[in-house]
Short mmCIF file of C-alpha atoms and ligand atoms in Angstrom, two decimals:
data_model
loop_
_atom_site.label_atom_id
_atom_site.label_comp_id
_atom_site.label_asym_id
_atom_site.label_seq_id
_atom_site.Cartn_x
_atom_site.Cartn_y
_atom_site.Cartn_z
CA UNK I 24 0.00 0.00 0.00
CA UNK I 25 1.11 3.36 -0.55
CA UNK I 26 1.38 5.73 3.12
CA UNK I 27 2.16 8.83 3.45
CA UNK I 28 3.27 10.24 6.72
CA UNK I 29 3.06 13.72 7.47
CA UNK I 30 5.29 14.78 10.42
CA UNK I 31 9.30 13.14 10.14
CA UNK I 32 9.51 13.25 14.39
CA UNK I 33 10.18 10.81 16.83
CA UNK I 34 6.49 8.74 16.07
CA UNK I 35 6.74 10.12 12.37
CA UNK I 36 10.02 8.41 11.33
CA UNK I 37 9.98 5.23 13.64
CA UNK I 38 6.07 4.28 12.55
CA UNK I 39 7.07 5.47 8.18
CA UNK I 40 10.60 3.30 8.73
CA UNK I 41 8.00 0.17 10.63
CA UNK I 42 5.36 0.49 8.19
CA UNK I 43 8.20 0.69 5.31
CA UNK I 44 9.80 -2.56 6.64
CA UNK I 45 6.38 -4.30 7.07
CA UNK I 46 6.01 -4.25 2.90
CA UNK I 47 4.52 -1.30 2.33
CA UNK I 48 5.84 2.01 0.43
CA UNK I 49 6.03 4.97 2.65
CA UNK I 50 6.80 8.40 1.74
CA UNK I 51 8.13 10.56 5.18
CA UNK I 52 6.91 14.21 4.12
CA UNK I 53 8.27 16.98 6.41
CA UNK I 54 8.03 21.13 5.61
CA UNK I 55 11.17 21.12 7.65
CA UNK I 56 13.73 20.70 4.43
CA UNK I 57 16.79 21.19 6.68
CA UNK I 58 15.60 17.89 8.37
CA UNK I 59 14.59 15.87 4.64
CA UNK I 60 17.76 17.03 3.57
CA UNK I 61 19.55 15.08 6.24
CA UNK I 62 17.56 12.28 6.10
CA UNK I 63 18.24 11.69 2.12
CA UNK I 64 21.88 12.13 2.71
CA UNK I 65 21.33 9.06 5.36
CA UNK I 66 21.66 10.97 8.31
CA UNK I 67 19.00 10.49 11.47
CA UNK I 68 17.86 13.09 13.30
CA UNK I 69 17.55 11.51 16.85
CA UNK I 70 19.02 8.42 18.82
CA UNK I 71 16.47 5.70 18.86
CA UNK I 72 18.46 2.14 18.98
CA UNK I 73 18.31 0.44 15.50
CA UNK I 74 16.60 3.32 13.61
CA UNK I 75 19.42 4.00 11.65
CA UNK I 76 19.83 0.57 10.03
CA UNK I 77 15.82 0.41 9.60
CA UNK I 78 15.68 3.21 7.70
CA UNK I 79 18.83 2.55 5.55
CA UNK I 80 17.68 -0.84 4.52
CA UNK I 81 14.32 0.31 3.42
CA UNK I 82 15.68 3.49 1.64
CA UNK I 83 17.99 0.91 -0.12
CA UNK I 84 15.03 -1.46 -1.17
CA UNK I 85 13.35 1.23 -2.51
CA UNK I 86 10.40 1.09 0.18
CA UNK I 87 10.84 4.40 2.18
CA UNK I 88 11.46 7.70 0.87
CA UNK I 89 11.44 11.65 1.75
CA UNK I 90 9.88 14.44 0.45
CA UNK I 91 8.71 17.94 1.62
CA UNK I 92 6.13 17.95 -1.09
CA UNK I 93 2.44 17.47 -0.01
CA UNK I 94 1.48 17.82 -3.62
CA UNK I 95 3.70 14.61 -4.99
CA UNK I 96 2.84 12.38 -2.68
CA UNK I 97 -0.60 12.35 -1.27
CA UNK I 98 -2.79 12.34 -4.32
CA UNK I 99 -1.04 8.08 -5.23
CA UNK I 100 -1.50 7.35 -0.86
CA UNK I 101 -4.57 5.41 0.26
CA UNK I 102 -3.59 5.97 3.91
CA UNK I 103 -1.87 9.53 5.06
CA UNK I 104 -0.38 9.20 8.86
CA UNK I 105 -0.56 12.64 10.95
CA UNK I 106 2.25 12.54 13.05
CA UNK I 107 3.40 15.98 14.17
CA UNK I 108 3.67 17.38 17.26
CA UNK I 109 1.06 18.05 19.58
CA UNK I 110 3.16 20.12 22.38
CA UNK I 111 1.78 21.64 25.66
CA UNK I 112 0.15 24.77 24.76
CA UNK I 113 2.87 27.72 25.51
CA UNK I 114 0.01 29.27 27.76
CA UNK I 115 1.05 26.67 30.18
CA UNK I 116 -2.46 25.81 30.38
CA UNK I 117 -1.64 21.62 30.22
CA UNK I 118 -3.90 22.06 26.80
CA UNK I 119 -2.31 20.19 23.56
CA UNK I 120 -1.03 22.52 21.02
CA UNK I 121 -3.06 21.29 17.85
CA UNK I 122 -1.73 24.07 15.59
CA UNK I 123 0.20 21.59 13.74
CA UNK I 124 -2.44 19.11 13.73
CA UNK I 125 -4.86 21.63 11.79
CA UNK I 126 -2.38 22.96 9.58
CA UNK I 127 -1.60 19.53 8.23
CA UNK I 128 -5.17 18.47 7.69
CA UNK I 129 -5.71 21.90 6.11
CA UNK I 130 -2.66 21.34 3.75
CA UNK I 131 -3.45 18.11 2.65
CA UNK I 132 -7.25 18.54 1.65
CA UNK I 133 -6.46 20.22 -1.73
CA UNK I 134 -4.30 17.57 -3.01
CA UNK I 135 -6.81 14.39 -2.26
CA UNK I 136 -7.82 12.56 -4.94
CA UNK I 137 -8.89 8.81 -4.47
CA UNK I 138 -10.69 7.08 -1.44
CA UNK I 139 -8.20 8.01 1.59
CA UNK I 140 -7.87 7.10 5.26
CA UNK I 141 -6.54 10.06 6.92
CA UNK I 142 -4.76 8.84 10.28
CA UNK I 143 -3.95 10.94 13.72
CA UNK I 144 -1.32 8.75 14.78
CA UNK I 145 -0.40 12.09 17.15
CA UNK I 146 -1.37 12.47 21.08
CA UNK I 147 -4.82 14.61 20.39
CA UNK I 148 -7.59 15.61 23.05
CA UNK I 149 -11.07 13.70 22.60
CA UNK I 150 -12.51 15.27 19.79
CA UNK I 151 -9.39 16.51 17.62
CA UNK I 152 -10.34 13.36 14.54
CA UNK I 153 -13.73 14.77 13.90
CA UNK I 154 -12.73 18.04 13.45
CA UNK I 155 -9.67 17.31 11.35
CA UNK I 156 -12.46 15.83 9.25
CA UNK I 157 -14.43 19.33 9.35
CA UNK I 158 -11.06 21.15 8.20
CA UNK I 159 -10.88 18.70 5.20
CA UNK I 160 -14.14 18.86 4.29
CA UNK I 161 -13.93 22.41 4.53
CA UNK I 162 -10.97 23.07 2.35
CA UNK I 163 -12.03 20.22 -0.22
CA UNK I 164 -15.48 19.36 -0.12
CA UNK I 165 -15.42 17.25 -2.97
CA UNK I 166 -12.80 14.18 -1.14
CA UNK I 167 -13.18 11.03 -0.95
CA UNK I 168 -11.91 10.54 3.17
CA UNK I 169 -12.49 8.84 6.53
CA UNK I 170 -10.34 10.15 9.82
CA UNK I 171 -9.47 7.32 11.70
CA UNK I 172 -8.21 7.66 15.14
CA UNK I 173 -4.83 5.16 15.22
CA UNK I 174 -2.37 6.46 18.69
CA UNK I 175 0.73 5.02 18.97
CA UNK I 176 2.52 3.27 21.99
CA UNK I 177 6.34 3.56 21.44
CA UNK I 178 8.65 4.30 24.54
CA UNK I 179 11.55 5.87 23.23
CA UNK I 180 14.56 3.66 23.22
CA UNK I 181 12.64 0.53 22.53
CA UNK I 182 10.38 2.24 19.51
CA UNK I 183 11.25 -0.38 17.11
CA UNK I 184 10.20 -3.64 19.36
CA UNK I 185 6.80 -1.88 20.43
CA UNK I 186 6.05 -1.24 16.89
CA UNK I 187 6.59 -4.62 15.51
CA UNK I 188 5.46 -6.42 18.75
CA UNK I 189 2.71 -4.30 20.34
CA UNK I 190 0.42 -5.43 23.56
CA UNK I 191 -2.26 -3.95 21.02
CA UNK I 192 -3.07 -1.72 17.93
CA UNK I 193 -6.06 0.83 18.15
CA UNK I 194 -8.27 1.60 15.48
CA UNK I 195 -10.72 4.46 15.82
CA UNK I 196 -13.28 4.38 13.38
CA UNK I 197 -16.75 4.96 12.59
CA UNK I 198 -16.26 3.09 8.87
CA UNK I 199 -16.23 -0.19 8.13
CA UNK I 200 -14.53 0.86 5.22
CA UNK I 201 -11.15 3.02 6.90
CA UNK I 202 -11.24 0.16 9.65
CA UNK I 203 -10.39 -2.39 6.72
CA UNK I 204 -7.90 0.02 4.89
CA UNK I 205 -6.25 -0.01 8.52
CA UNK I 206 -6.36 -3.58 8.88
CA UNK I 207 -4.50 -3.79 5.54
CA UNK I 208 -2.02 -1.53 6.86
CA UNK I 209 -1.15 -3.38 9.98
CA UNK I 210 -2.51 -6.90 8.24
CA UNK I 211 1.50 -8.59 9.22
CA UNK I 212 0.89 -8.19 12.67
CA UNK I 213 -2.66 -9.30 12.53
CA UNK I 214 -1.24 -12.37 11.24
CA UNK I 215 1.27 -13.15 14.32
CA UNK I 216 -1.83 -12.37 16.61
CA UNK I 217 -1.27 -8.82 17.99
CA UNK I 218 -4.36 -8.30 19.50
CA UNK I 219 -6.85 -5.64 17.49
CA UNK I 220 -9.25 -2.92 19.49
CA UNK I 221 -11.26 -1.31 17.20
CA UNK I 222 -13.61 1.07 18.52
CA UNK I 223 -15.21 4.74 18.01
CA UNK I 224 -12.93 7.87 17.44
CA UNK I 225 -13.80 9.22 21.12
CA UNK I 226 -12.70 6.11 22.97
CA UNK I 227 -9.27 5.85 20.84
CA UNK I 228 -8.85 9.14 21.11
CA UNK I 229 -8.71 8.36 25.08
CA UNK I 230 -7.76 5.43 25.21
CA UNK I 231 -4.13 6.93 24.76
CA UNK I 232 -4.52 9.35 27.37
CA UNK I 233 -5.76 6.70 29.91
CA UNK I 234 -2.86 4.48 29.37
CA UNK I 235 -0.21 6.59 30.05
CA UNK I 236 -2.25 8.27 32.81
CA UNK I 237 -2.54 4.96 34.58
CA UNK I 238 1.24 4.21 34.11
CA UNK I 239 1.68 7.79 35.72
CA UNK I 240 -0.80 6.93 38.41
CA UNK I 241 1.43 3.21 39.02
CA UNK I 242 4.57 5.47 38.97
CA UNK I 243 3.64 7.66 41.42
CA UNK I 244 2.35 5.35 43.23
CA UNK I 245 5.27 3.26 44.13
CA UNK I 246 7.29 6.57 44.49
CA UNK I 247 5.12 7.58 47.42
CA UNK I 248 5.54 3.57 48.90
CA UNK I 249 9.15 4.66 48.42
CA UNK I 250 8.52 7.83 50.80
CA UNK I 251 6.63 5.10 53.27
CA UNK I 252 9.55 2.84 53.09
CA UNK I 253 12.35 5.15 53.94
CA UNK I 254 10.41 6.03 56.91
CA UNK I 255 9.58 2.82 58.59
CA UNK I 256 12.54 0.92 57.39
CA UNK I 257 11.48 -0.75 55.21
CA UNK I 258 12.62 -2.23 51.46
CA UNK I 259 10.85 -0.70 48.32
CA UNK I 260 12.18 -3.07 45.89
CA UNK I 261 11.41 -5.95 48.00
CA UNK I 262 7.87 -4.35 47.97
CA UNK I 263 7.39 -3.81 44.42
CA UNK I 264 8.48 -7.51 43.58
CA UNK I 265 6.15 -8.97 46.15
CA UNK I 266 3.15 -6.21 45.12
CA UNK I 267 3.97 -6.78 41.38
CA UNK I 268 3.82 -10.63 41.68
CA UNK I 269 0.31 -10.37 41.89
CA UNK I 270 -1.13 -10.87 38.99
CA UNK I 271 -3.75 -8.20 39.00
CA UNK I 272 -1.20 -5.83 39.47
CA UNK I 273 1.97 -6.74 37.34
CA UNK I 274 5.69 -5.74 37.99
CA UNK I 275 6.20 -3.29 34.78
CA UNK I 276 6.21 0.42 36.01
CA UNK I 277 6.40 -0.13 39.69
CA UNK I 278 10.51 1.10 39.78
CA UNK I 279 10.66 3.56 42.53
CA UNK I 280 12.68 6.58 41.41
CA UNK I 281 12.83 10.51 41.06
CA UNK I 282 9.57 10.71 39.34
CA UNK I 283 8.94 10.20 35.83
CA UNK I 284 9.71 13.02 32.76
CA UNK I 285 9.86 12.54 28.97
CA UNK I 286 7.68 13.81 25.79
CA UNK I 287 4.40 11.34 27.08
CA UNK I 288 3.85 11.52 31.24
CA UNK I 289 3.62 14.55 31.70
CA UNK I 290 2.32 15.98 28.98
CA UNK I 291 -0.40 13.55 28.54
CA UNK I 292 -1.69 13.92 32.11
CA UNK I 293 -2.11 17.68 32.27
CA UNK I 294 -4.03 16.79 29.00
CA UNK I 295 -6.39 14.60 30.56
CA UNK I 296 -6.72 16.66 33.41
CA UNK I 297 -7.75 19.38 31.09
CA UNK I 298 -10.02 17.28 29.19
CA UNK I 299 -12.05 16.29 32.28
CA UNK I 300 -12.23 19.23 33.55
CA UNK I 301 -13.53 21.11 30.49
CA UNK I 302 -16.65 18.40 30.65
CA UNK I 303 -17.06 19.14 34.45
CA UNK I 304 -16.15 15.83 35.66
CA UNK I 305 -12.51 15.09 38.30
CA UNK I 306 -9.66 12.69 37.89
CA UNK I 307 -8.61 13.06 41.38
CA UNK I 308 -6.04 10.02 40.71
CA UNK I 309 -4.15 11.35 38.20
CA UNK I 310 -4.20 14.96 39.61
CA UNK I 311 -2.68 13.10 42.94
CA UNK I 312 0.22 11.90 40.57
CA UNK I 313 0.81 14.77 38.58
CA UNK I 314 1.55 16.44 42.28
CA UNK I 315 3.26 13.29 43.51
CA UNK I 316 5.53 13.27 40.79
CA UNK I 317 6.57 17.15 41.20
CA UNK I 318 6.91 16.09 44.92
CA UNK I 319 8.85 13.38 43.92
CA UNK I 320 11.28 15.37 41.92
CA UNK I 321 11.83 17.93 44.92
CA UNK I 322 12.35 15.73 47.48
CA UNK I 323 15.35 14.42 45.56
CA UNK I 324 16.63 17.92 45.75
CA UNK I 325 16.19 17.29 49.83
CA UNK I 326 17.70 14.09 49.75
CA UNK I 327 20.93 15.27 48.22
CA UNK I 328 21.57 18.11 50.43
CA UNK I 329 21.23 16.00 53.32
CA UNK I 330 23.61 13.34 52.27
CA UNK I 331 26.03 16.48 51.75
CA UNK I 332 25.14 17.32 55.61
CA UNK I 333 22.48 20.15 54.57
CA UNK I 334 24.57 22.04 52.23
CA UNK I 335 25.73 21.99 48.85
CA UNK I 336 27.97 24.71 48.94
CA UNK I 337 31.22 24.65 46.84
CA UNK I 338 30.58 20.78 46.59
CA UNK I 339 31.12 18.98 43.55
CA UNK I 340 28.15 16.69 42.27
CA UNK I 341 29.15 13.75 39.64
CA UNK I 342 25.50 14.32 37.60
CA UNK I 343 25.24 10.73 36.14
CA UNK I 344 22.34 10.77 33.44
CA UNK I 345 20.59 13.40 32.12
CA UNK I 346 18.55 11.96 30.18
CA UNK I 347 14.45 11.45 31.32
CA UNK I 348 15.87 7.25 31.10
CA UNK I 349 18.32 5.51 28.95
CA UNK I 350 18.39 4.82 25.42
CA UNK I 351 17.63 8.20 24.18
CA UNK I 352 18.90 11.70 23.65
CA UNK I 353 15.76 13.25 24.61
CA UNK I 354 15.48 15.74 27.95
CA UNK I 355 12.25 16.54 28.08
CA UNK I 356 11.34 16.70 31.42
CA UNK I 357 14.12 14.59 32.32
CA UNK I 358 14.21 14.64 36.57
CA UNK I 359 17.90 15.88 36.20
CA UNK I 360 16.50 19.35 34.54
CA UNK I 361 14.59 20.21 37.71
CA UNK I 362 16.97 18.75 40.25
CA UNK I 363 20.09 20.13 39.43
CA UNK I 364 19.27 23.74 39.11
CA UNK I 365 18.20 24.34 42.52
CA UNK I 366 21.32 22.55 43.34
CA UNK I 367 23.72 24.43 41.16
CA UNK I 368 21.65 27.90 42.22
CA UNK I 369 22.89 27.10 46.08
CA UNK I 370 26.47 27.30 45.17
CA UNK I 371 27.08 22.95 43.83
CA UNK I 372 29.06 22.48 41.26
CA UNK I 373 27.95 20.11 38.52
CA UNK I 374 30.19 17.70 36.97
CA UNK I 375 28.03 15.86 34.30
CA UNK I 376 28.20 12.95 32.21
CA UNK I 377 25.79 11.07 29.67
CA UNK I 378 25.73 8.71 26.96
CA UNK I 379 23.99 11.08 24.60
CA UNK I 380 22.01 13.65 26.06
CA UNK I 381 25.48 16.06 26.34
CA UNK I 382 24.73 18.03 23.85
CA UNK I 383 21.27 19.24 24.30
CA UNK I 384 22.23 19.28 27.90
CA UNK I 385 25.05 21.81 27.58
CA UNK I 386 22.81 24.54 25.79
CA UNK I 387 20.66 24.18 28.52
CA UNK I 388 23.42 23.90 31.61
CA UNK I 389 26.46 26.13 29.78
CA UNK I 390 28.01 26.66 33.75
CA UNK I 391 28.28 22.83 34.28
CA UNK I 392 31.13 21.04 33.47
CA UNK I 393 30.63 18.02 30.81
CA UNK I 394 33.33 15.66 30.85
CA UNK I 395 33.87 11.98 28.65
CA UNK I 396 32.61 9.00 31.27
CA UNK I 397 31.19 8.08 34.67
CA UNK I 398 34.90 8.25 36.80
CA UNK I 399 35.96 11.74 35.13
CA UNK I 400 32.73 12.80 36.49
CA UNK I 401 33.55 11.88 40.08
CA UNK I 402 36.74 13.61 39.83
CA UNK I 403 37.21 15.11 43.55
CA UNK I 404 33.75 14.50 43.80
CA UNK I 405 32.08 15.47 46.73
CA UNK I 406 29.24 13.12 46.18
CA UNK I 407 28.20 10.98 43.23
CA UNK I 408 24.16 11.25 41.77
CA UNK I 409 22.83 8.34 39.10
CA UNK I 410 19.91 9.98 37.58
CA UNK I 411 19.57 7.54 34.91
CA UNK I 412 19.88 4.07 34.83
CA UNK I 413 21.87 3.81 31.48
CA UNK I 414 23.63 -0.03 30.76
CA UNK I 415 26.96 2.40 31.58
CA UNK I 416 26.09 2.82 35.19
CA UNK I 417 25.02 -0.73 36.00
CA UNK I 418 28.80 -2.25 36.60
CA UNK I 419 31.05 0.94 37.59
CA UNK I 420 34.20 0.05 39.18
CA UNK I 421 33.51 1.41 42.52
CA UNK I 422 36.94 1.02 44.22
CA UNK I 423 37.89 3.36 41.07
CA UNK I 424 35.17 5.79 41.49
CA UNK I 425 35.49 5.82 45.47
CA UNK I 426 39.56 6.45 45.19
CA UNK I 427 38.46 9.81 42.82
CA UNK I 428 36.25 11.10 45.15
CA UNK I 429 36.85 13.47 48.11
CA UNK I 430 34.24 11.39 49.93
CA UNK I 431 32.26 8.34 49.19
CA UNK I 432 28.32 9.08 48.88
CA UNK I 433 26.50 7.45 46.50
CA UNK I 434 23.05 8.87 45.64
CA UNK I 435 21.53 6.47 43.61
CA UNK I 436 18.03 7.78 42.22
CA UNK I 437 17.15 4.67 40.33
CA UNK I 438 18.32 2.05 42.90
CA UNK I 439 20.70 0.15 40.26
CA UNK I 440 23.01 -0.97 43.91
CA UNK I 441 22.20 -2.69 46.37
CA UNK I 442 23.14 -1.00 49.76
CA UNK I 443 24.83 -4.10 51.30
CA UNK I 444 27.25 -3.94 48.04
CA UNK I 445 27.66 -0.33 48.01
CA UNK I 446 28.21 -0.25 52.00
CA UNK I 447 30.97 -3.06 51.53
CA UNK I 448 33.00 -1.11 48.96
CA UNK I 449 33.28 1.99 51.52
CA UNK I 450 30.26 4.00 50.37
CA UNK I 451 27.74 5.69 51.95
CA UNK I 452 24.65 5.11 50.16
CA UNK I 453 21.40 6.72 49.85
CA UNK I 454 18.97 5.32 47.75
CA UNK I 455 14.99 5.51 46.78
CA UNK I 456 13.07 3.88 49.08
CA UNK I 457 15.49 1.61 51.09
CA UNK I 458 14.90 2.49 54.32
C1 UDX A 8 5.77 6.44 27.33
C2 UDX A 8 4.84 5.20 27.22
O1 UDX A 8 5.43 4.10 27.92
C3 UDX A 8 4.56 4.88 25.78
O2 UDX A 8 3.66 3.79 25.68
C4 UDX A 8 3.92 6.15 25.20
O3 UDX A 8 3.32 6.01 24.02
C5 UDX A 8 4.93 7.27 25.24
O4 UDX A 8 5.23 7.52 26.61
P1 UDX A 8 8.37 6.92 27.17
O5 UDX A 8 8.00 8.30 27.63
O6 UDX A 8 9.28 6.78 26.01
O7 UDX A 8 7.05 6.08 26.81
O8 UDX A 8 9.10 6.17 28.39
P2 UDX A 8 8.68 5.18 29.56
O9 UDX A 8 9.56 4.00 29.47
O10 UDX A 8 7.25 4.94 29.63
O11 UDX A 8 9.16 6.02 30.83
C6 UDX A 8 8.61 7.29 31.17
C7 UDX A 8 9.20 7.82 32.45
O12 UDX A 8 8.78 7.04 33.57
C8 UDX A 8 10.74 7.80 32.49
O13 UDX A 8 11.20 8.99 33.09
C9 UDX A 8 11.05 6.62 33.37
O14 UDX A 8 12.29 6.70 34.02
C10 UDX A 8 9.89 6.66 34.35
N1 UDX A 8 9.60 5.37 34.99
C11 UDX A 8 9.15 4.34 34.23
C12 UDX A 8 9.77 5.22 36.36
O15 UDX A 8 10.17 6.15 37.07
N2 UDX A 8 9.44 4.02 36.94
C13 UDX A 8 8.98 2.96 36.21
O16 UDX A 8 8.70 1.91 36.81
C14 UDX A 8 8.85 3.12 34.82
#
């Protein structure tokens, strides 16, 4: 089938390379030429594990292509993918930013020609498909379209997997017709049994929002167990396992940490907080997690400066991970953006190090100091903070990193050590919820 994909982001490009490598031929269209420029010379724009040899392989076998030309290639597509952003609205409101949405629906209209399923594959409030539909219809009355409501599930750094093996693919749709154009579309993992929920465009349209609102909720959650724990003495990992292994509840998402950040959470719960509140009805639980998690991220601040005996004056932080988790370049509301600030405002002195969020990092920090691994970082190190939990971190040498330091405390936000082990090689260790 021929797709289109409007949008060349983080969902654009992973879901055009998927859909490219599942047989069908996908055009990536993006007005951003700088970015199509780069991407026909080979080069990709972010760090998502195994993107780069997905999309080389089906530029090379003639399946995926780029364009910034709306005119060449939706007229020949029988689906067309929306997949640009949808950011927070800059009124700070929590509302999603559908600008983009509307101006791609109103660009496309004019160049429609045969039957097409027009997709929002974006994060959009309950309600956004149908009127995408009334700007089409508007700007072309005469096409031949259904808006289908189709959200997407990838966690950055494991995009690829959660594409081709999904817990579940959701179809919006009031047409028999678009639901069997999507079915087509996705027919290869129909085949190996990924289970299909097809259902009206309100419900997919929230079914998105309620996902990641209940992950946010089961986040939260343990973090405030966490608070319990460190209280009363007790063990939050021990917790979680034993919680977890109940069936009802599962063991995914119950990781006790400094609160969760990245391009979803948080943005998708202020959205659903807005959207429930605009039809006069509460979501008390995900409010309570939208302030645990801000909690969350400020009582790290707390729990640093006491482990530096209540000030963080002249001392020098190793900041490892910056990142919102591993795997990606991406610090959007990464727990290191709010944490170290209030640190580095009370005199600290930040020597950072990660994998690949440096870059970004150092436009946003310029005053910290950015240096090539985890032991340069603890350097006469005052006190050593893991923020993120990349592969990197898992094994340090710890004899190494204690005989850099000036002293030995280990503040591990994503409890990666065990206390007995880190207590053995010398350290003093704080971690999340192991009281
Ligand atoms: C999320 C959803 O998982 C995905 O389905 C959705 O479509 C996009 O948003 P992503 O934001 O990439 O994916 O990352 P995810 O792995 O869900 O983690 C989000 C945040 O929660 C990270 O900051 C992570 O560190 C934190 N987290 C996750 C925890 O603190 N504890 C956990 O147990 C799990």
């Amino acid at each position: 089938m021929n797709i289109t994909m409007i949008g060349t982001g983080y969902v654009g490009l992973v879901t055009g390379a998927c859909l490219a490598e599942l047989g069908h031929r996908v055009t990536c269209m993006d007005k951003d030429e700088g970015k199509i420029n780069r991407l026909l010379a080979g080069e990709i724009p972010i760090y998502e594990p195994g993107l780069d040899a997905l999309v080389a392989k089906n530029v090379n076998d003639g399946r995926l292509s780029f364009s910034t030309d709306l005119a060449s290639c939706i007229p020949d597509a029988r689906a067309v993918f929306i997949a640009v952003g949808t950011p927070s609205s800059r009124r700070g409101d929590g509302y999603a930013d559908l600008t983009y949405i509307y101006a791609a629906a109103k660009d496309l209209a004019p160049h429609l020609q045969n039957y097409t399923v027009v997709i929002d594959k974006s994060t959009v409030p309950v309600g956004t498909a149908r009127q995408v539909a009334r700007v089409i219809r508007q700007e072309n009355p005469q096409a031949d379209f259904e808006v289908v409501s189709n959200p997407e599930f990838l966690r950055e750094g494991a995009a690829i997997n959660d594409f081709m093996r999904p817990d579940r693919i959701v179809i919006g749709t009031d047409s028999e017709q678009a639901g069997q154009v999507m079915k087509e579309v996705y027919n290869p993992l129909y085949r190996i049994s990924v289970p299909f929920v097809i259902t009206g465009l309100e419900t997919a349209e929230l079914i998105k929002y309620a996902s990641n609102a209940f992950l946010s909720v089961k986040i939260s959650f343990i973090n405030e167990m966490a608070n319990i724990c460190e209280e009363v003495g007790a063990d939050v990992i021990d917790l979680a396992k034993a919680v977890g292994l109940d069936g009802r509840i599962g063991k995914k998402f119950l990781h006790a940490g400094p609160g969760y950040g990245g391009s979803c959470f948080p943005k998708d719960t202020l959205a659903l907080l807005r959207i429930a509140q605009e039809h006069g009805v509460a979501s008390r639980s995900v409010e309570a997690a939208v302030e645990i998690n801000a909690a969350q991220k400020a009582r790290m601040v707390k729990k640093i400066r006491d482990a530096l005996g209540g000030s963080v004056d002249g001392k020098t932080i190793a900041a490892l991970g910056l990142t919102f988790k591993p795997e990606t370049d991406d610090l959007r509301d990464a727990p290191a953006l709010t944490i170290l600030p209030p640190l580095f405002e009370k005199g600290a002195i930040i020597q950072a190090h990660d994998p690949q969020g440096m870059k970004e990092a150092s436009k946003i920090f310029p005053d910290f100091t950015y240096v090539k691994n985890a032991y340069e970082a603890c350097n006469n190190a005052d006190a050593v903070v893991l923020f993120t939990e990349w592969n990197q971190y898992r094994a340090l040498d710890l004899q190494d990193i204690k005989a850099r330091m000036k002293t030995p405390i280990f503040i591990d936000l994503r409890n990666v050590y065990s206390p007995e082990q880190m207590r053995q090689a010398g350290f003093t260790y704080v971690g999340v919820g192991r009281g």
